[in-house]
Tab-separated table of C-alpha atoms and ligand atoms in Angstrom:
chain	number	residue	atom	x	y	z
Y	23	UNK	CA	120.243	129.192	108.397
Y	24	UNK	CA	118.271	128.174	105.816
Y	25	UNK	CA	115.948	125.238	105.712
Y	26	UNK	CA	118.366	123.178	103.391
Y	27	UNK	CA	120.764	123.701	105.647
Y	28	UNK	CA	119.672	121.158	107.870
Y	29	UNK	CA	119.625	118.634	105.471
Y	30	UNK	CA	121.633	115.499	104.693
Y	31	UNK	CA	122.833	113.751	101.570
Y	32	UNK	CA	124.718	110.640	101.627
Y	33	UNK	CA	126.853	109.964	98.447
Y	34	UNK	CA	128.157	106.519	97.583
Y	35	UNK	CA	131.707	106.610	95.595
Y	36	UNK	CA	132.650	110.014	96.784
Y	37	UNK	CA	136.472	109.402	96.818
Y	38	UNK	CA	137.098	110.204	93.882
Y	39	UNK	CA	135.863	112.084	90.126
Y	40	UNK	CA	131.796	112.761	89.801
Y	41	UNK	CA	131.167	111.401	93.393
Y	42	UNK	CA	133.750	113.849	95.107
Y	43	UNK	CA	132.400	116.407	92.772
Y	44	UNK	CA	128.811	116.009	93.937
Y	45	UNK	CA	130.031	116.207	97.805
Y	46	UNK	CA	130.945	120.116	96.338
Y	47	UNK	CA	127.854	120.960	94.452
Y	48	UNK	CA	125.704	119.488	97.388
Y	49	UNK	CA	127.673	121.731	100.112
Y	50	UNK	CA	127.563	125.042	98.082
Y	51	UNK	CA	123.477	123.992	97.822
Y	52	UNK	CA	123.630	124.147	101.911
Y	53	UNK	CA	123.505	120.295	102.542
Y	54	UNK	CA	125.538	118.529	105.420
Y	55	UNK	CA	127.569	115.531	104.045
Y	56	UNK	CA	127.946	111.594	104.562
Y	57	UNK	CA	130.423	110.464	102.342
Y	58	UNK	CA	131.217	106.649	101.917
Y	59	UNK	CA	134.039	104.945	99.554
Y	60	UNK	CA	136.800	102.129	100.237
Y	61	UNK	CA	139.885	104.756	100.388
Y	62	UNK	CA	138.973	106.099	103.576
Y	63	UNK	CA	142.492	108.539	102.938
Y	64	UNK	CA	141.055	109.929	99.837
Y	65	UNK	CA	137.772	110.389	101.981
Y	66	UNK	CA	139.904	112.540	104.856
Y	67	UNK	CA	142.122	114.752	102.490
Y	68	UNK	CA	138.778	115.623	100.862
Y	69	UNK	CA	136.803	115.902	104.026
Y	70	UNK	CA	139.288	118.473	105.046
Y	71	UNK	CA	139.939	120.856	101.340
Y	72	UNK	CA	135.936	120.890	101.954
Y	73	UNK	CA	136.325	122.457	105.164
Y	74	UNK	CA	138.178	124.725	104.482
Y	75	UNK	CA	135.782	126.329	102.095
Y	76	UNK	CA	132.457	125.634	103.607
Y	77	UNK	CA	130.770	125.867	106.864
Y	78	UNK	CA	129.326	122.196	107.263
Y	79	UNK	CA	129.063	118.939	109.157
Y	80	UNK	CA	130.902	115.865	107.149
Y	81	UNK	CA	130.830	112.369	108.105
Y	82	UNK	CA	133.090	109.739	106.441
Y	83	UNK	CA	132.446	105.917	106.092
Y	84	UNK	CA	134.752	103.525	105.015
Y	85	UNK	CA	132.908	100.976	103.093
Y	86	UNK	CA	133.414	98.433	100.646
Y	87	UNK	CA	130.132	98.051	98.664
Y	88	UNK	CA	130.771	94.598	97.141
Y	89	UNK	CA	130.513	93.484	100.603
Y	90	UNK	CA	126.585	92.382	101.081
Y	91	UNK	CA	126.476	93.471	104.334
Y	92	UNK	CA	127.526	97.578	102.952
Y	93	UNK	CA	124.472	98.950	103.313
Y	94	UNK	CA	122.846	98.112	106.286
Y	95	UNK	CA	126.296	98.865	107.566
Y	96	UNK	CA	125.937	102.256	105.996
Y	97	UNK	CA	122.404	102.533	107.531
Y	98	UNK	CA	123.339	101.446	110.658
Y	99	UNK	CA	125.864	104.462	111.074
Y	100	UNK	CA	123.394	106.703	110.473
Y	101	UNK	CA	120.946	105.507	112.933
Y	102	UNK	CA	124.140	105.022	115.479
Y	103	UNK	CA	124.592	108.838	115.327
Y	104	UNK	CA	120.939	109.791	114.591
Y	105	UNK	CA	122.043	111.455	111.331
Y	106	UNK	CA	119.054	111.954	109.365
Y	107	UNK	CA	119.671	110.985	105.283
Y	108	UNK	CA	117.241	113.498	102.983
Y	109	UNK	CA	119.073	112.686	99.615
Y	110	UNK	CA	120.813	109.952	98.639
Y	111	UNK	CA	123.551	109.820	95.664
Y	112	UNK	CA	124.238	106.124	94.384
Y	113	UNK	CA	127.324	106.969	92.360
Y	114	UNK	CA	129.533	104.433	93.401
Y	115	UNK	CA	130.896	102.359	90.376
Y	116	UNK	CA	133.873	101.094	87.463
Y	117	UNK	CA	133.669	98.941	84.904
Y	118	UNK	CA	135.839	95.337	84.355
Y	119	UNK	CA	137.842	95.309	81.131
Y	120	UNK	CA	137.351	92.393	79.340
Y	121	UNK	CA	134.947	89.434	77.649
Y	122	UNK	CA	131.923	88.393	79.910
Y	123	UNK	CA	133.470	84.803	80.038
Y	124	UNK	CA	137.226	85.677	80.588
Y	125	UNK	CA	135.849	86.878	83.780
Y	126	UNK	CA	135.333	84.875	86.987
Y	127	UNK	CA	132.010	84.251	88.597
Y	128	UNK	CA	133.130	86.223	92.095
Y	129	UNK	CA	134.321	89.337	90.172
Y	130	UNK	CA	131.268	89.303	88.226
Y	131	UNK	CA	129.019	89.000	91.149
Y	132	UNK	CA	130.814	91.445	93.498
Y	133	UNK	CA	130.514	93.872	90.356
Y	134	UNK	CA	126.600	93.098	90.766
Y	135	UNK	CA	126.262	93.654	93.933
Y	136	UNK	CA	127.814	97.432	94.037
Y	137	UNK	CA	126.054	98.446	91.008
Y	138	UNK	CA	122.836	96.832	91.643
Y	139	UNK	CA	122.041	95.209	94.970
Y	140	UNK	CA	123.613	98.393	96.914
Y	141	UNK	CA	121.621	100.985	95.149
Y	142	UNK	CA	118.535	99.081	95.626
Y	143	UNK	CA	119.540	98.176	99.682
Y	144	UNK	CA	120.532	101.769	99.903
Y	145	UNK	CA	117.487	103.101	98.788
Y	146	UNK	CA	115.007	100.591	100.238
Y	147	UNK	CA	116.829	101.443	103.883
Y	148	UNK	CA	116.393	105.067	103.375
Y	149	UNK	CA	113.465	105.765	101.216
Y	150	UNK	CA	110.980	104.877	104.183
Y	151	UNK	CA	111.964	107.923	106.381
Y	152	UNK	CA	111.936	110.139	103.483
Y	153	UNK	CA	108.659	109.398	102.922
Y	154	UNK	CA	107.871	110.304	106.609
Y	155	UNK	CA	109.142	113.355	106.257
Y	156	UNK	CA	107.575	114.277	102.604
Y	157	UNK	CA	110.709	115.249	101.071
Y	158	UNK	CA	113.719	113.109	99.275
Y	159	UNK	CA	116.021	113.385	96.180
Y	160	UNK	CA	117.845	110.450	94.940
Y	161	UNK	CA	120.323	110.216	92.432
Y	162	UNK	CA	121.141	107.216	90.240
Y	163	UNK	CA	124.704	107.198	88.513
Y	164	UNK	CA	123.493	105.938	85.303
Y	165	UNK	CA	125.455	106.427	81.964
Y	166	UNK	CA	125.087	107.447	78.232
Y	167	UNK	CA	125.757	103.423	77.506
Y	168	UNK	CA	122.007	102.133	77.484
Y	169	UNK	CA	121.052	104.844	74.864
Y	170	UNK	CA	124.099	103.676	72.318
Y	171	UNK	CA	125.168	100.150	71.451
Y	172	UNK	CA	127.905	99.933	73.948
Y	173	UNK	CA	128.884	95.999	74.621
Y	174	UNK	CA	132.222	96.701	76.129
Y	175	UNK	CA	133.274	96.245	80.163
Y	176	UNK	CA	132.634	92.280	79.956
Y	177	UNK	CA	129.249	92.896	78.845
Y	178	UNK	CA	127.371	93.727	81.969
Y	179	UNK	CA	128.497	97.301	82.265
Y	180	UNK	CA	125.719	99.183	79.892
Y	181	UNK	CA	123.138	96.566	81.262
Y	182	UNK	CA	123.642	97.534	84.656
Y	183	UNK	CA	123.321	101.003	84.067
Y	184	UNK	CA	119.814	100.423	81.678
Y	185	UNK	CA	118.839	98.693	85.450
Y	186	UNK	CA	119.444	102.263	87.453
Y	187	UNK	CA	117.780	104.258	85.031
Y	188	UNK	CA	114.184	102.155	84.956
Y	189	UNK	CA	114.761	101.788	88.791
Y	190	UNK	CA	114.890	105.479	89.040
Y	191	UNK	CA	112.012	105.827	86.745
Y	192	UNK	CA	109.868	103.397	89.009
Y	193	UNK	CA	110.684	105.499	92.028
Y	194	UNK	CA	110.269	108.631	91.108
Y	195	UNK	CA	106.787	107.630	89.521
Y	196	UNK	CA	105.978	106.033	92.570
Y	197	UNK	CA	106.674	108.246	95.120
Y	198	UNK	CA	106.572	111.934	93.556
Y	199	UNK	CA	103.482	112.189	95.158
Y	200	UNK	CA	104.797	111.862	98.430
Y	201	UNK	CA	107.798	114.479	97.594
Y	202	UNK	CA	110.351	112.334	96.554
Y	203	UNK	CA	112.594	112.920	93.620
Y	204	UNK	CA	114.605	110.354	91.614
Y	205	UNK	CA	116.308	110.784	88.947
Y	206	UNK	CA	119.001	108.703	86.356
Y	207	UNK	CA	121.486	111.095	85.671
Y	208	UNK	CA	123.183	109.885	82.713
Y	209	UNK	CA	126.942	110.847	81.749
Y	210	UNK	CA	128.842	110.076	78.725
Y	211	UNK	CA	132.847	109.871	78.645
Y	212	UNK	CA	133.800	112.371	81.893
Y	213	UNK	CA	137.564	112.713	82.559
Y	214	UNK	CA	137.771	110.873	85.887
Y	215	UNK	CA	139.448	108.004	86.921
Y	216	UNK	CA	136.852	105.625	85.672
Y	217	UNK	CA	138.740	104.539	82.430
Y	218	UNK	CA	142.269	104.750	83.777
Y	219	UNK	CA	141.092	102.026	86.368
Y	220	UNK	CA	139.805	100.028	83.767
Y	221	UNK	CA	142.743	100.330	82.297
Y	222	UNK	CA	141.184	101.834	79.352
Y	223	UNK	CA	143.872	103.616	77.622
Y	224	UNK	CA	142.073	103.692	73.838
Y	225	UNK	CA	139.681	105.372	75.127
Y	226	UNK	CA	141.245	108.000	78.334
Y	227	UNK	CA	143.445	109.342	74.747
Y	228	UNK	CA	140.621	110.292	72.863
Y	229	UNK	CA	139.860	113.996	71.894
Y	230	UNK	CA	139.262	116.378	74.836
Y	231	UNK	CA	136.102	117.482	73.286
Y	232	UNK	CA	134.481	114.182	73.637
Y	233	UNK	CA	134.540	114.973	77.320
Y	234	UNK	CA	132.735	116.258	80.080
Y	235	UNK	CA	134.375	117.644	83.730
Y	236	UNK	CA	133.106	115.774	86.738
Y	237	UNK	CA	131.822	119.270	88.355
Y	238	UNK	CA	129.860	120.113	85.433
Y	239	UNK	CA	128.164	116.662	85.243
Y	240	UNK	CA	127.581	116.933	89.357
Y	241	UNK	CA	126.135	120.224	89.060
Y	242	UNK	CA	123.542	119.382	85.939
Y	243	UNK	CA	122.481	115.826	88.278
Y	244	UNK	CA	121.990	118.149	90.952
Y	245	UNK	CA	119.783	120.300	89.346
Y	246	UNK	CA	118.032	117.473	87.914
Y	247	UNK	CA	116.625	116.199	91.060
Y	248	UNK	CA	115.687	119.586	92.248
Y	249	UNK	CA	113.743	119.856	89.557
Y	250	UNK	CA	112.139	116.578	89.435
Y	251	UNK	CA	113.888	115.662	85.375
Y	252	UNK	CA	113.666	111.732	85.921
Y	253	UNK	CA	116.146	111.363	83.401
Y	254	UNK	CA	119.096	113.627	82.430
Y	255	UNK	CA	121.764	112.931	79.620
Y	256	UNK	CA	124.586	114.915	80.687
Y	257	UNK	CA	125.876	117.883	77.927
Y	258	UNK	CA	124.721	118.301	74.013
Y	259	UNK	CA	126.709	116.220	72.583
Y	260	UNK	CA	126.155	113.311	74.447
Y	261	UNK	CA	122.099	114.223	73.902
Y	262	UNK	CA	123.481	114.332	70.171
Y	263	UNK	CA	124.724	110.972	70.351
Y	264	UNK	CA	121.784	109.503	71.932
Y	265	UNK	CA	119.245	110.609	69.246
Y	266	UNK	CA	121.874	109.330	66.642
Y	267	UNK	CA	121.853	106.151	67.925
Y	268	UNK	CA	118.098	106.200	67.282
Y	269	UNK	CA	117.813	106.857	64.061
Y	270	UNK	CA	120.648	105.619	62.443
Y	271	UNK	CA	120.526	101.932	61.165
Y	272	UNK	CA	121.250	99.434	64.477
Y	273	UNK	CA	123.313	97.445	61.886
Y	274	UNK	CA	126.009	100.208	61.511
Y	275	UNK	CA	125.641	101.439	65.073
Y	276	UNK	CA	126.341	98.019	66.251
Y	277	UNK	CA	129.336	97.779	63.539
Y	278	UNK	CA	130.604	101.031	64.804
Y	279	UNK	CA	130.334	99.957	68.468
Y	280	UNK	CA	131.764	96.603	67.808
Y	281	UNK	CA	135.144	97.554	66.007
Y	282	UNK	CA	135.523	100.325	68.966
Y	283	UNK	CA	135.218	97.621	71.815
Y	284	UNK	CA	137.622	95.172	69.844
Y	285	UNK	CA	140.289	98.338	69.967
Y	286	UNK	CA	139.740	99.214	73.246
Y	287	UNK	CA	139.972	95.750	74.829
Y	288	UNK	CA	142.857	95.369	72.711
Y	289	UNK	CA	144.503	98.132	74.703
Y	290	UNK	CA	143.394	96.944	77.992
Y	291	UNK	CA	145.986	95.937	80.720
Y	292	UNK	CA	146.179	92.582	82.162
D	12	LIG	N1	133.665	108.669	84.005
D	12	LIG	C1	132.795	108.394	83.058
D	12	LIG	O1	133.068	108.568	81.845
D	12	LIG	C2	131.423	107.889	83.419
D	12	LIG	C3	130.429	107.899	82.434
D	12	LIG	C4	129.170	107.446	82.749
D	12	LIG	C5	128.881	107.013	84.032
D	12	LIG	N2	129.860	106.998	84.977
D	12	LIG	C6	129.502	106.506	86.320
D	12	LIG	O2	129.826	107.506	87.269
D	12	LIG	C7	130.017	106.901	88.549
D	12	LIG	C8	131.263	107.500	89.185
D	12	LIG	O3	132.404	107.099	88.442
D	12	LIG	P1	133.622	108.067	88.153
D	12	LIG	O4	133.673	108.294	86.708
D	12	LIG	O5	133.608	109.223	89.068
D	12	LIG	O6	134.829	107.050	88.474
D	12	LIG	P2	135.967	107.079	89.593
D	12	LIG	O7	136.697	108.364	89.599
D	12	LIG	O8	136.745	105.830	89.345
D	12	LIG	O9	135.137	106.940	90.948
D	12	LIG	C9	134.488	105.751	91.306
D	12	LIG	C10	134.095	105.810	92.768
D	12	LIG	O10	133.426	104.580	93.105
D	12	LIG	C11	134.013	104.051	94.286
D	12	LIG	N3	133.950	102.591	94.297
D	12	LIG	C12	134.337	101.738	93.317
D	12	LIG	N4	134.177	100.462	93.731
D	12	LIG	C13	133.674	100.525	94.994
D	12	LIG	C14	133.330	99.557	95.966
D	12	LIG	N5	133.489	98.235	95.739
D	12	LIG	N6	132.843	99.968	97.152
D	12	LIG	C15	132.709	101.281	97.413
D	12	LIG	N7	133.032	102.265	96.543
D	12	LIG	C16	133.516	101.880	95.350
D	12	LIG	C17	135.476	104.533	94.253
D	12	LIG	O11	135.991	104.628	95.575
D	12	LIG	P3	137.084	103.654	96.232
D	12	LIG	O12	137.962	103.118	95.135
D	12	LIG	O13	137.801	104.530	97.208
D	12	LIG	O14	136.256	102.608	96.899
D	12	LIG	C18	135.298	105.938	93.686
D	12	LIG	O15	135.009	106.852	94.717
D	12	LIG	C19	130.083	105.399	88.299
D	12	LIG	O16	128.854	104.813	88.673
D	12	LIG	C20	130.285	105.284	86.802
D	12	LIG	O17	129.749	104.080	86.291
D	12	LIG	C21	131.123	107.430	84.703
């Protein structure tokens, strides 16, 4: 058995698209598996089409992360059956359709608290014994969004994401010296069912090549963190679309990105 094999990752959001598709890539790489998510069904039917590929110990937790109490719950599991967390994915996310103000306070704040609060309480809990142990790797879902103009999802959805990926840049800087990776992996449109739960339907119908598959995004984040690449955008055209953003005049990006968030909240179901 080799020395990986020992190890644990605990992915957030793993019921579904690049979340269950890192609980694959992390098994073939010889890790055991915690995997958390609300749709603790989902979580069993995968649990068991893992099993019956791969030789490994997988624990499930039902959890709702908008709940403040989530990750010490999470944490407290662990402890409860001395499971030992060496990697930590916080995947775990969605985006409300919609205008920032046609949105009330609670959803807003419960969307806060699983994309922001919970990666931070996740990681404070669990970065400490890392540390101990001089070895971690932490993924941050981040997204293509902060790179482009992308005001869409009531507004809060691309600044949340710009949050992960300087948090992950803090805490990798910080603690590479004591053999902890982090890295933002960044995705751009990946068929999943992000955008049909958004209710997205502009944008799930656009061209196939625009997109990237869920195990091809898990297996580049993966590889990120083994290597120590603090930031990753997923795939070359999404790299393409970054650098455009850049250097093309913010007026017309922002044009561009405003008439494509008018259409696709048009389309967006109430
Ligand atoms: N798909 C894309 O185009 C794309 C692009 C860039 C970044 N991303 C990011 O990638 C990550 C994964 O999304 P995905 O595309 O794989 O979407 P997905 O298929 O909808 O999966 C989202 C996962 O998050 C979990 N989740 C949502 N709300 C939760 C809550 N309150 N508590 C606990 N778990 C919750 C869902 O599980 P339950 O519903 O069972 O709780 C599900 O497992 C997200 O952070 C997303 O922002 C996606």
């Amino acid at each position: 058995m080799s020395e990986q094999a020992k190890r644990t990752v605990l992915i957030t959001g793993a019921s579904s698209g690049i979340g269950e598709a890192f609980a694959e890539v992390w098994l073939e790489s010889g890790f055991n598996l915690v995997i958390t998510a609300r749709r603790l069904d989902r979580l069993q039917s995968i649990k068991q089409k893992l099993l019956n590929k791969y030789d490994a110990k997988i624990d499930l937790i039902s959890m709702d992360l908008s709940e403040s109490e989530a990750p010490k719950s999470i944490y407290q599991y662990c402890i409860d059956n001395t499971i030992q967390i060496d990697a930590l994915v916080n995947n775990a996310g969605y985006g409300n359709p919609g205008k920032f103000e046609d949105i009330d306070w609670d959803t807003h704040q419960r969307f806060l608290q699983v994309m922001v609060n919970a990666v931070v309480e996740l990681t404070y809990l669990f970065l400490p014994n890392m540390v101990r142990n001089g070895y971690g790797r932490i993924i941050n879902l981040a997204s293509l969004a902060p790179f482009i103009p992308a005001p869409d999802m009531a507004g809060l959805y691309s600044p949340v994401k710009l949050f992960q990926i300087k948090f992950s840049e803090s805490i990798h800087m910080q603690y590479l010296d004591k053999g902890i990776h982090c890295s933002a992996v960044c995705p751009g449109l990946t068929r999943t069912e992000f955008h049909v739960a958004a209710g997205m339907d502009e944008v799930v119908n656009t061209p196939n090549w625009l997109w990237m598959d869920s195990k091809t995004v898990a297996k580049q984040g993966l590889n990120a963190v083994m290597s120590g690449k603090m930031i990753l955008i997923n795939g070359r055209l999404n790299k393409f679309f970054a650098v455009l953003a850049k250097i093309i005049p913010q007026g017309v990006s922002r044009s561009i990105a405003r008439t494509f968030t008018k259409r696709s909240t048009k389309y967006v179901k109430k």
